[in-house]
């Protein structure tokens, strides 16, 4: 099922997006992870659409084919939440199912907890809590950001003389991925420049956060979620392996349904088989909760 290419004018910037299926069907909005783009759902989105949903995957600001933020602006989680809400408004999604991978899942948690009347169901792929820091760490976090921001002006993006070299470099990024997965991300993540290819993504995305939520802040959002929520954990991902004990504590007392699936952090993208496993769990969950408002 080929995707329709969309452009969503949010006023302060324009987002690129891909859509599958009939706009008259129940909507699902997909959010990708950090330094990825909407191509991360190449195995997932068409199957969800074939099952009877209108599926839209965004390129978040600074990623893929979307605009970069204006000079002087940053890429903070709460700004992404606002952008996603504006995108939903432009699409006419009064209520919708929200699905996110990694950072996209974190954005989904913040939006769902803040405006529960908008998000009917929440589907998370190896993403739940942002990185946190406590009050006594705040001065150092801000110092790290300021120094990195000053140094960024002297850095240049790498230029790869051949596209294949860029694909291989992307394989070694956050949550190492397969060659096939890297190829998909590079379709929207690369641009041709003099001497070869470089990344389209905004270099400011690599800056550390100047201020992080505390653990108490992050947990408050998780505990506030009202929508039926499914969390799919990769057995070799970024949540289950390093944070198993903490994760059990976070999920205790919530209504979040969670399942472990084989694969790494990009289990939904690394192979068609991994995507199929993710879709099967999502559709089973959606069917179980389809009668809910």
PDB file of C-alpha atoms in Angstrom:
ATOM      1  CA  UNK A   1       0.000   0.000   0.000  1.00  0.00           C
ATOM      2  CA  UNK A   2       1.752   3.199  -1.160  1.00  0.00           C
ATOM      3  CA  UNK A   3       1.854   6.174   1.205  1.00  0.00           C
ATOM      4  CA  UNK A   4       0.352   9.571   0.438  1.00  0.00           C
ATOM      5  CA  UNK A   5       2.818  12.391   1.113  1.00  0.00           C
ATOM      6  CA  UNK A   6       1.419  15.207   3.264  1.00  0.00           C
ATOM      7  CA  UNK A   7       2.554  18.680   4.305  1.00  0.00           C
ATOM      8  CA  UNK A   8       1.025  20.105   7.494  1.00  0.00           C
ATOM      9  CA  UNK A   9       1.364  23.857   8.091  1.00  0.00           C
ATOM     10  CA  UNK A  10       1.503  24.417  11.849  1.00  0.00           C
ATOM     11  CA  UNK A  11       2.033  28.161  11.528  1.00  0.00           C
ATOM     12  CA  UNK A  12       5.536  28.307  12.961  1.00  0.00           C
ATOM     13  CA  UNK A  13       6.821  25.466  10.746  1.00  0.00           C
ATOM     14  CA  UNK A  14       5.656  22.805   8.303  1.00  0.00           C
ATOM     15  CA  UNK A  15       5.711  19.098   9.027  1.00  0.00           C
ATOM     16  CA  UNK A  16       6.063  16.354   6.448  1.00  0.00           C
ATOM     17  CA  UNK A  17       4.000  13.219   6.966  1.00  0.00           C
ATOM     18  CA  UNK A  18       2.996  10.003   5.276  1.00  0.00           C
ATOM     19  CA  UNK A  19      -0.546   8.633   5.251  1.00  0.00           C
ATOM     20  CA  UNK A  20      -2.031   5.238   4.480  1.00  0.00           C
ATOM     21  CA  UNK A  21      -5.657   4.201   4.099  1.00  0.00           C
ATOM     22  CA  UNK A  22      -9.032   5.906   3.995  1.00  0.00           C
ATOM     23  CA  UNK A  23      -9.338   9.253   5.891  1.00  0.00           C
ATOM     24  CA  UNK A  24     -12.890   8.269   6.867  1.00  0.00           C
ATOM     25  CA  UNK A  25     -11.607   5.392   9.004  1.00  0.00           C
ATOM     26  CA  UNK A  26     -10.548   5.635  12.692  1.00  0.00           C
ATOM     27  CA  UNK A  27      -7.237   7.535  12.901  1.00  0.00           C
ATOM     28  CA  UNK A  28      -3.895   6.370  14.239  1.00  0.00           C
ATOM     29  CA  UNK A  29      -1.086   8.919  14.571  1.00  0.00           C
ATOM     30  CA  UNK A  30       2.463   7.501  14.552  1.00  0.00           C
ATOM     31  CA  UNK A  31       5.500   9.193  16.151  1.00  0.00           C
ATOM     32  CA  UNK A  32       9.075   8.097  15.460  1.00  0.00           C
ATOM     33  CA  UNK A  33      12.139   8.117  17.693  1.00  0.00           C
ATOM     34  CA  UNK A  34      15.087  10.499  18.064  1.00  0.00           C
ATOM     35  CA  UNK A  35      17.041  11.047  14.820  1.00  0.00           C
ATOM     36  CA  UNK A  36      14.659   8.712  12.946  1.00  0.00           C
ATOM     37  CA  UNK A  37      11.740   9.690  10.697  1.00  0.00           C
ATOM     38  CA  UNK A  38       8.353   8.407   9.543  1.00  0.00           C
ATOM     39  CA  UNK A  39       9.996   5.669   7.445  1.00  0.00           C
ATOM     40  CA  UNK A  40      10.535   3.808  10.714  1.00  0.00           C
ATOM     41  CA  UNK A  41       6.935   2.580  10.336  1.00  0.00           C
ATOM     42  CA  UNK A  42       7.361   1.139   6.841  1.00  0.00           C
ATOM     43  CA  UNK A  43       6.464  -2.366   8.065  1.00  0.00           C
ATOM     44  CA  UNK A  44       3.797  -1.261  10.540  1.00  0.00           C
ATOM     45  CA  UNK A  45       1.718   1.511   8.966  1.00  0.00           C
ATOM     46  CA  UNK A  46       0.485  -0.304   5.819  1.00  0.00           C
ATOM     47  CA  UNK A  47      -0.662  -3.287   7.896  1.00  0.00           C
ATOM     48  CA  UNK A  48      -2.563  -1.076  10.327  1.00  0.00           C
ATOM     49  CA  UNK A  49      -4.216   0.661   7.383  1.00  0.00           C
ATOM     50  CA  UNK A  50      -5.130  -2.669   5.794  1.00  0.00           C
ATOM     51  CA  UNK A  51      -6.800  -3.627   9.094  1.00  0.00           C
ATOM     52  CA  UNK A  52      -9.204  -0.690   8.835  1.00  0.00           C
ATOM     53  CA  UNK A  53      -7.469   2.434  10.132  1.00  0.00           C
ATOM     54  CA  UNK A  54      -6.368   5.758   8.664  1.00  0.00           C
ATOM     55  CA  UNK A  55      -2.689   5.901   9.586  1.00  0.00           C
ATOM     56  CA  UNK A  56      -0.535   9.042   9.550  1.00  0.00           C
ATOM     57  CA  UNK A  57       3.168   9.002  10.433  1.00  0.00           C
ATOM     58  CA  UNK A  58       4.813  12.359  11.127  1.00  0.00           C
ATOM     59  CA  UNK A  59       8.347  13.534  10.501  1.00  0.00           C
ATOM     60  CA  UNK A  60       8.849  15.449  13.741  1.00  0.00           C
ATOM     61  CA  UNK A  61      10.458  18.926  13.546  1.00  0.00           C
ATOM     62  CA  UNK A  62      14.128  18.771  12.587  1.00  0.00           C
ATOM     63  CA  UNK A  63      13.736  15.209  11.288  1.00  0.00           C
ATOM     64  CA  UNK A  64      13.153  13.696   7.869  1.00  0.00           C
ATOM     65  CA  UNK A  65      11.524  16.088   5.395  1.00  0.00           C
ATOM     66  CA  UNK A  66      10.055  18.415   8.031  1.00  0.00           C
ATOM     67  CA  UNK A  67      11.210  21.977   8.691  1.00  0.00           C
ATOM     68  CA  UNK A  68      13.881  22.746  11.250  1.00  0.00           C
ATOM     69  CA  UNK A  69      13.038  25.012  14.135  1.00  0.00           C
ATOM     70  CA  UNK A  70      13.886  28.695  13.829  1.00  0.00           C
ATOM     71  CA  UNK A  71      17.236  30.052  14.995  1.00  0.00           C
ATOM     72  CA  UNK A  72      17.215  30.431  18.766  1.00  0.00           C
ATOM     73  CA  UNK A  73      14.705  27.633  19.329  1.00  0.00           C
ATOM     74  CA  UNK A  74      15.441  24.211  20.758  1.00  0.00           C
ATOM     75  CA  UNK A  75      14.060  20.696  20.552  1.00  0.00           C
ATOM     76  CA  UNK A  76      12.425  20.093  23.907  1.00  0.00           C
ATOM     77  CA  UNK A  77       9.899  17.373  24.681  1.00  0.00           C
ATOM     78  CA  UNK A  78       7.084  19.760  25.578  1.00  0.00           C
ATOM     79  CA  UNK A  79       7.507  21.555  22.249  1.00  0.00           C
ATOM     80  CA  UNK A  80       7.114  18.246  20.412  1.00  0.00           C
ATOM     81  CA  UNK A  81       3.919  17.607  22.387  1.00  0.00           C
ATOM     82  CA  UNK A  82       2.530  20.938  21.214  1.00  0.00           C
ATOM     83  CA  UNK A  83       3.544  20.208  17.608  1.00  0.00           C
ATOM     84  CA  UNK A  84       1.842  16.808  17.642  1.00  0.00           C
ATOM     85  CA  UNK A  85      -1.347  18.346  19.001  1.00  0.00           C
ATOM     86  CA  UNK A  86      -1.290  21.003  16.266  1.00  0.00           C
ATOM     87  CA  UNK A  87      -0.702  18.316  13.634  1.00  0.00           C
ATOM     88  CA  UNK A  88      -3.692  16.350  14.940  1.00  0.00           C
ATOM     89  CA  UNK A  89      -5.786  19.519  14.704  1.00  0.00           C
ATOM     90  CA  UNK A  90      -4.695  20.134  11.114  1.00  0.00           C
ATOM     91  CA  UNK A  91      -5.598  16.539  10.255  1.00  0.00           C
ATOM     92  CA  UNK A  92      -9.018  16.941  11.852  1.00  0.00           C
ATOM     93  CA  UNK A  93      -8.307  14.282  14.502  1.00  0.00           C
ATOM     94  CA  UNK A  94     -10.547  15.284  17.426  1.00  0.00           C
ATOM     95  CA  UNK A  95      -9.819  11.948  19.081  1.00  0.00           C
ATOM     96  CA  UNK A  96      -7.268   9.412  17.907  1.00  0.00           C
ATOM     97  CA  UNK A  97      -5.076   6.463  18.744  1.00  0.00           C
ATOM     98  CA  UNK A  98      -1.479   7.532  19.328  1.00  0.00           C
ATOM     99  CA  UNK A  99       1.436   5.184  18.695  1.00  0.00           C
ATOM    100  CA  UNK A 100       5.077   6.020  19.285  1.00  0.00           C
ATOM    101  CA  UNK A 101       8.508   4.429  19.209  1.00  0.00           C
ATOM    102  CA  UNK A 102      11.183   5.436  21.718  1.00  0.00           C
ATOM    103  CA  UNK A 103      11.102   9.273  21.929  1.00  0.00           C
ATOM    104  CA  UNK A 104       7.798   9.165  20.051  1.00  0.00           C
ATOM    105  CA  UNK A 105       6.404   6.986  22.817  1.00  0.00           C
ATOM    106  CA  UNK A 106       7.597   9.440  25.461  1.00  0.00           C
ATOM    107  CA  UNK A 107       5.887  12.286  23.595  1.00  0.00           C
ATOM    108  CA  UNK A 108       2.764  10.145  23.457  1.00  0.00           C
ATOM    109  CA  UNK A 109       2.844   9.605  27.237  1.00  0.00           C
ATOM    110  CA  UNK A 110       3.140  13.360  27.905  1.00  0.00           C
ATOM    111  CA  UNK A 111       0.303  14.240  25.531  1.00  0.00           C
ATOM    112  CA  UNK A 112      -1.979  11.432  26.718  1.00  0.00           C
ATOM    113  CA  UNK A 113      -1.503  12.371  30.362  1.00  0.00           C
ATOM    114  CA  UNK A 114      -2.004  16.080  29.709  1.00  0.00           C
ATOM    115  CA  UNK A 115      -5.044  15.900  27.411  1.00  0.00           C
ATOM    116  CA  UNK A 116      -6.719  12.529  28.020  1.00  0.00           C
ATOM    117  CA  UNK A 117      -9.808  13.663  26.132  1.00  0.00           C
ATOM    118  CA  UNK A 118      -7.838  13.649  22.859  1.00  0.00           C
ATOM    119  CA  UNK A 119      -6.001  10.295  23.023  1.00  0.00           C
ATOM    120  CA  UNK A 120      -8.302   7.259  22.919  1.00  0.00           C
ATOM    121  CA  UNK A 121      -5.618   4.560  23.007  1.00  0.00           C
ATOM    122  CA  UNK A 122      -1.855   4.661  23.448  1.00  0.00           C
ATOM    123  CA  UNK A 123       0.539   2.196  21.797  1.00  0.00           C
ATOM    124  CA  UNK A 124       4.189   2.328  22.884  1.00  0.00           C
ATOM    125  CA  UNK A 125       7.156   0.588  21.238  1.00  0.00           C
ATOM    126  CA  UNK A 126      10.189   0.441  23.555  1.00  0.00           C
ATOM    127  CA  UNK A 127       9.536   3.935  24.873  1.00  0.00           C
ATOM    128  CA  UNK A 128       7.942   5.199  28.085  1.00  0.00           C
ATOM    129  CA  UNK A 129       9.950   7.587  30.293  1.00  0.00           C
ATOM    130  CA  UNK A 130      12.316  10.397  29.325  1.00  0.00           C
ATOM    131  CA  UNK A 131      15.809  10.553  30.751  1.00  0.00           C
ATOM    132  CA  UNK A 132      15.438  12.256  34.109  1.00  0.00           C
ATOM    133  CA  UNK A 133      17.631  14.322  36.435  1.00  0.00           C
ATOM    134  CA  UNK A 134      17.161  15.544  39.986  1.00  0.00           C
ATOM    135  CA  UNK A 135      17.330  19.131  41.217  1.00  0.00           C
ATOM    136  CA  UNK A 136      20.943  18.958  42.367  1.00  0.00           C
ATOM    137  CA  UNK A 137      22.002  17.925  38.854  1.00  0.00           C
ATOM    138  CA  UNK A 138      20.358  20.900  37.145  1.00  0.00           C
ATOM    139  CA  UNK A 139      23.336  23.314  37.169  1.00  0.00           C
ATOM    140  CA  UNK A 140      25.629  20.711  35.582  1.00  0.00           C
ATOM    141  CA  UNK A 141      23.013  19.767  32.962  1.00  0.00           C
ATOM    142  CA  UNK A 142      22.648  23.397  31.947  1.00  0.00           C
ATOM    143  CA  UNK A 143      26.429  23.829  31.836  1.00  0.00           C
ATOM    144  CA  UNK A 144      26.760  20.764  29.596  1.00  0.00           C
ATOM    145  CA  UNK A 145      24.135  22.172  27.249  1.00  0.00           C
ATOM    146  CA  UNK A 146      25.692  25.646  27.065  1.00  0.00           C
ATOM    147  CA  UNK A 147      29.160  24.284  26.307  1.00  0.00           C
ATOM    148  CA  UNK A 148      27.800  21.909  23.660  1.00  0.00           C
ATOM    149  CA  UNK A 149      25.778  24.706  22.073  1.00  0.00           C
ATOM    150  CA  UNK A 150      28.855  26.919  21.838  1.00  0.00           C
ATOM    151  CA  UNK A 151      30.870  24.105  20.263  1.00  0.00           C
ATOM    152  CA  UNK A 152      28.160  23.222  17.748  1.00  0.00           C
ATOM    153  CA  UNK A 153      28.887  26.242  15.549  1.00  0.00           C
ATOM    154  CA  UNK A 154      32.347  24.893  14.761  1.00  0.00           C
ATOM    155  CA  UNK A 155      31.143  21.451  13.761  1.00  0.00           C
ATOM    156  CA  UNK A 156      30.215  20.290  10.275  1.00  0.00           C
ATOM    157  CA  UNK A 157      27.969  17.396   9.389  1.00  0.00           C
ATOM    158  CA  UNK A 158      29.819  14.425   7.881  1.00  0.00           C
ATOM    159  CA  UNK A 159      29.674  14.075   4.106  1.00  0.00           C
ATOM    160  CA  UNK A 160      29.670  10.531   2.716  1.00  0.00           C
ATOM    161  CA  UNK A 161      30.935  10.180  -0.867  1.00  0.00           C
ATOM    162  CA  UNK A 162      28.651   7.185  -1.382  1.00  0.00           C
ATOM    163  CA  UNK A 163      25.122   6.628  -0.094  1.00  0.00           C
ATOM    164  CA  UNK A 164      26.013   3.141   1.106  1.00  0.00           C
ATOM    165  CA  UNK A 165      28.578   4.576   3.522  1.00  0.00           C
ATOM    166  CA  UNK A 166      25.882   6.739   5.095  1.00  0.00           C
ATOM    167  CA  UNK A 167      23.588   3.727   5.391  1.00  0.00           C
ATOM    168  CA  UNK A 168      26.331   1.768   7.165  1.00  0.00           C
ATOM    169  CA  UNK A 169      27.002   4.710   9.487  1.00  0.00           C
ATOM    170  CA  UNK A 170      23.298   4.868  10.400  1.00  0.00           C
ATOM    171  CA  UNK A 171      23.407   1.200  11.352  1.00  0.00           C
ATOM    172  CA  UNK A 172      25.674   2.160  14.263  1.00  0.00           C
ATOM    173  CA  UNK A 173      23.464   4.961  15.596  1.00  0.00           C
ATOM    174  CA  UNK A 174      21.281   4.936  18.697  1.00  0.00           C
ATOM    175  CA  UNK A 175      19.979   1.389  19.025  1.00  0.00           C
ATOM    176  CA  UNK A 176      22.022  -0.334  16.298  1.00  0.00           C
ATOM    177  CA  UNK A 177      19.828  -1.430  13.401  1.00  0.00           C
ATOM    178  CA  UNK A 178      19.941  -3.735  10.384  1.00  0.00           C
ATOM    179  CA  UNK A 179      21.120  -2.631   6.952  1.00  0.00           C
ATOM    180  CA  UNK A 180      17.543  -2.879   5.671  1.00  0.00           C
ATOM    181  CA  UNK A 181      16.280  -0.652   8.471  1.00  0.00           C
ATOM    182  CA  UNK A 182      19.023   1.923   7.879  1.00  0.00           C
ATOM    183  CA  UNK A 183      18.173   2.025   4.174  1.00  0.00           C
ATOM    184  CA  UNK A 184      14.559   2.874   4.966  1.00  0.00           C
ATOM    185  CA  UNK A 185      15.527   5.687   7.355  1.00  0.00           C
ATOM    186  CA  UNK A 186      18.041   7.090   4.877  1.00  0.00           C
ATOM    187  CA  UNK A 187      15.342   7.524   2.236  1.00  0.00           C
ATOM    188  CA  UNK A 188      14.058  10.551   4.173  1.00  0.00           C
ATOM    189  CA  UNK A 189      17.116  11.167   6.318  1.00  0.00           C
ATOM    190  CA  UNK A 190      19.733  11.971   3.658  1.00  0.00           C
ATOM    191  CA  UNK A 191      20.211  14.856   1.264  1.00  0.00           C
ATOM    192  CA  UNK A 192      22.596  15.249  -1.647  1.00  0.00           C
ATOM    193  CA  UNK A 193      25.326  17.877  -1.171  1.00  0.00           C
ATOM    194  CA  UNK A 194      28.574  18.722  -2.869  1.00  0.00           C
ATOM    195  CA  UNK A 195      30.834  15.720  -2.468  1.00  0.00           C
ATOM    196  CA  UNK A 196      28.126  13.185  -1.640  1.00  0.00           C
ATOM    197  CA  UNK A 197      25.420  12.857   0.985  1.00  0.00           C
ATOM    198  CA  UNK A 198      24.789  14.224   4.464  1.00  0.00           C
ATOM    199  CA  UNK A 199      22.011  14.113   7.066  1.00  0.00           C
ATOM    200  CA  UNK A 200      18.914  16.266   6.685  1.00  0.00           C
ATOM    201  CA  UNK A 201      18.320  16.325  10.444  1.00  0.00           C
ATOM    202  CA  UNK A 202      18.994  19.499  12.413  1.00  0.00           C
ATOM    203  CA  UNK A 203      22.383  19.377  14.138  1.00  0.00           C
ATOM    204  CA  UNK A 204      20.780  20.928  17.235  1.00  0.00           C
ATOM    205  CA  UNK A 205      19.039  17.600  17.853  1.00  0.00           C
ATOM    206  CA  UNK A 206      22.343  16.261  19.187  1.00  0.00           C
ATOM    207  CA  UNK A 207      22.570  18.863  21.963  1.00  0.00           C
ATOM    208  CA  UNK A 208      22.028  17.605  25.522  1.00  0.00           C
ATOM    209  CA  UNK A 209      18.898  18.781  27.313  1.00  0.00           C
ATOM    210  CA  UNK A 210      19.449  21.957  29.364  1.00  0.00           C
ATOM    211  CA  UNK A 211      16.736  20.892  31.807  1.00  0.00           C
ATOM    212  CA  UNK A 212      15.280  17.447  32.453  1.00  0.00           C
ATOM    213  CA  UNK A 213      12.169  16.343  34.254  1.00  0.00           C
ATOM    214  CA  UNK A 214      12.772  14.776  37.645  1.00  0.00           C
ATOM    215  CA  UNK A 215      11.833  11.137  38.159  1.00  0.00           C
ATOM    216  CA  UNK A 216       8.799  12.273  40.151  1.00  0.00           C
ATOM    217  CA  UNK A 217       7.711  14.476  37.238  1.00  0.00           C
ATOM    218  CA  UNK A 218       8.069  11.613  34.754  1.00  0.00           C
ATOM    219  CA  UNK A 219       6.199   9.127  36.943  1.00  0.00           C
ATOM    220  CA  UNK A 220       3.369  11.616  37.448  1.00  0.00           C
ATOM    221  CA  UNK A 221       2.733  11.608  33.697  1.00  0.00           C
ATOM    222  CA  UNK A 222       2.686   7.810  33.502  1.00  0.00           C
ATOM    223  CA  UNK A 223       0.293   7.562  36.433  1.00  0.00           C
ATOM    224  CA  UNK A 224      -2.016  10.182  34.900  1.00  0.00           C
ATOM    225  CA  UNK A 225      -2.626   8.248  31.659  1.00  0.00           C
ATOM    226  CA  UNK A 226      -6.298   7.374  31.262  1.00  0.00           C
ATOM    227  CA  UNK A 227      -6.262   5.804  27.791  1.00  0.00           C
ATOM    228  CA  UNK A 228      -5.927   2.046  27.435  1.00  0.00           C
ATOM    229  CA  UNK A 229      -2.190   1.642  26.931  1.00  0.00           C
ATOM    230  CA  UNK A 230      -0.043  -1.081  25.386  1.00  0.00           C
ATOM    231  CA  UNK A 231       3.727  -1.163  25.950  1.00  0.00           C
ATOM    232  CA  UNK A 232       5.768  -3.455  23.690  1.00  0.00           C
ATOM    233  CA  UNK A 233       9.236  -4.090  25.121  1.00  0.00           C
ATOM    234  CA  UNK A 234      12.138  -5.275  22.981  1.00  0.00           C
ATOM    235  CA  UNK A 235      14.011  -8.082  24.719  1.00  0.00           C
ATOM    236  CA  UNK A 236      17.333  -6.561  23.570  1.00  0.00           C
ATOM    237  CA  UNK A 237      16.038  -2.984  23.621  1.00  0.00           C
ATOM    238  CA  UNK A 238      16.684   0.135  25.674  1.00  0.00           C
ATOM    239  CA  UNK A 239      14.125  -0.444  28.428  1.00  0.00           C
ATOM    240  CA  UNK A 240      13.831  -4.097  29.363  1.00  0.00           C
ATOM    241  CA  UNK A 241      17.501  -5.071  29.536  1.00  0.00           C
ATOM    242  CA  UNK A 242      19.070  -2.160  31.467  1.00  0.00           C
ATOM    243  CA  UNK A 243      16.029  -1.044  33.472  1.00  0.00           C
ATOM    244  CA  UNK A 244      14.043  -4.195  34.224  1.00  0.00           C
ATOM    245  CA  UNK A 245      13.734  -3.674  37.984  1.00  0.00           C
ATOM    246  CA  UNK A 246      12.989   0.041  37.647  1.00  0.00           C
ATOM    247  CA  UNK A 247      10.474  -0.679  34.916  1.00  0.00           C
ATOM    248  CA  UNK A 248       8.568  -3.101  37.112  1.00  0.00           C
ATOM    249  CA  UNK A 249       8.335  -0.384  39.759  1.00  0.00           C
ATOM    250  CA  UNK A 250       7.126   2.194  37.223  1.00  0.00           C
ATOM    251  CA  UNK A 251       4.411  -0.089  35.837  1.00  0.00           C
ATOM    252  CA  UNK A 252       3.192  -1.293  39.225  1.00  0.00           C
ATOM    253  CA  UNK A 253      -0.234   0.148  39.973  1.00  0.00           C
ATOM    254  CA  UNK A 254      -0.865   1.309  36.393  1.00  0.00           C
ATOM    255  CA  UNK A 255      -3.271  -0.175  33.860  1.00  0.00           C
ATOM    256  CA  UNK A 256      -0.550  -0.392  31.192  1.00  0.00           C
ATOM    257  CA  UNK A 257      -0.575  -3.750  29.423  1.00  0.00           C
ATOM    258  CA  UNK A 258       2.939  -4.826  28.488  1.00  0.00           C
ATOM    259  CA  UNK A 259       4.490  -7.626  26.459  1.00  0.00           C
ATOM    260  CA  UNK A 260       8.069  -8.616  25.684  1.00  0.00           C
ATOM    261  CA  UNK A 261       8.956  -9.238  22.037  1.00  0.00           C
ATOM    262  CA  UNK A 262      12.171 -10.600  20.500  1.00  0.00           C
ATOM    263  CA  UNK A 263      14.461  -8.050  18.887  1.00  0.00           C
ATOM    264  CA  UNK A 264      16.368  -4.842  19.487  1.00  0.00           C
ATOM    265  CA  UNK A 265      15.236  -1.263  20.073  1.00  0.00           C
ATOM    266  CA  UNK A 266      14.022  -0.966  16.442  1.00  0.00           C
ATOM    267  CA  UNK A 267      12.297  -4.351  16.434  1.00  0.00           C
ATOM    268  CA  UNK A 268       9.406  -2.933  14.362  1.00  0.00           C
ATOM    269  CA  UNK A 269      11.776  -1.756  11.613  1.00  0.00           C
ATOM    270  CA  UNK A 270      14.675  -4.204  11.591  1.00  0.00           C
ATOM    271  CA  UNK A 271      12.701  -6.779   9.609  1.00  0.00           C
ATOM    272  CA  UNK A 272       9.269  -7.409   8.126  1.00  0.00           C
ATOM    273  CA  UNK A 273       8.883 -10.256  10.620  1.00  0.00           C
ATOM    274  CA  UNK A 274       9.525  -7.928  13.552  1.00  0.00           C
ATOM    275  CA  UNK A 275       7.020  -5.453  12.160  1.00  0.00           C
ATOM    276  CA  UNK A 276       4.468  -8.238  11.855  1.00  0.00           C
ATOM    277  CA  UNK A 277       4.905  -9.202  15.516  1.00  0.00           C
ATOM    278  CA  UNK A 278       4.374  -5.594  16.595  1.00  0.00           C
ATOM    279  CA  UNK A 279       1.283  -5.181  14.406  1.00  0.00           C
ATOM    280  CA  UNK A 280      -0.245  -8.428  15.678  1.00  0.00           C
ATOM    281  CA  UNK A 281       0.033  -7.214  19.269  1.00  0.00           C
ATOM    282  CA  UNK A 282      -1.328  -3.779  18.378  1.00  0.00           C
ATOM    283  CA  UNK A 283      -4.339  -5.129  16.480  1.00  0.00           C
ATOM    284  CA  UNK A 284      -5.153  -7.604  19.243  1.00  0.00           C
ATOM    285  CA  UNK A 285      -5.059  -4.761  21.775  1.00  0.00           C
ATOM    286  CA  UNK A 286      -7.116  -2.404  19.603  1.00  0.00           C
ATOM    287  CA  UNK A 287      -9.736  -5.076  18.978  1.00  0.00           C
ATOM    288  CA  UNK A 288     -10.014  -5.683  22.728  1.00  0.00           C
ATOM    289  CA  UNK A 289     -10.545  -1.973  23.368  1.00  0.00           C
ATOM    290  CA  UNK A 290     -12.527  -0.978  20.260  1.00  0.00           C
ATOM    291  CA  UNK A 291     -15.795  -0.501  22.149  1.00  0.00           C
ATOM    292  CA  UNK A 292     -14.283   2.142  24.429  1.00  0.00           C
ATOM    293  CA  UNK A 293     -15.102   5.803  23.688  1.00  0.00           C
TER     294      UNK A 293
END
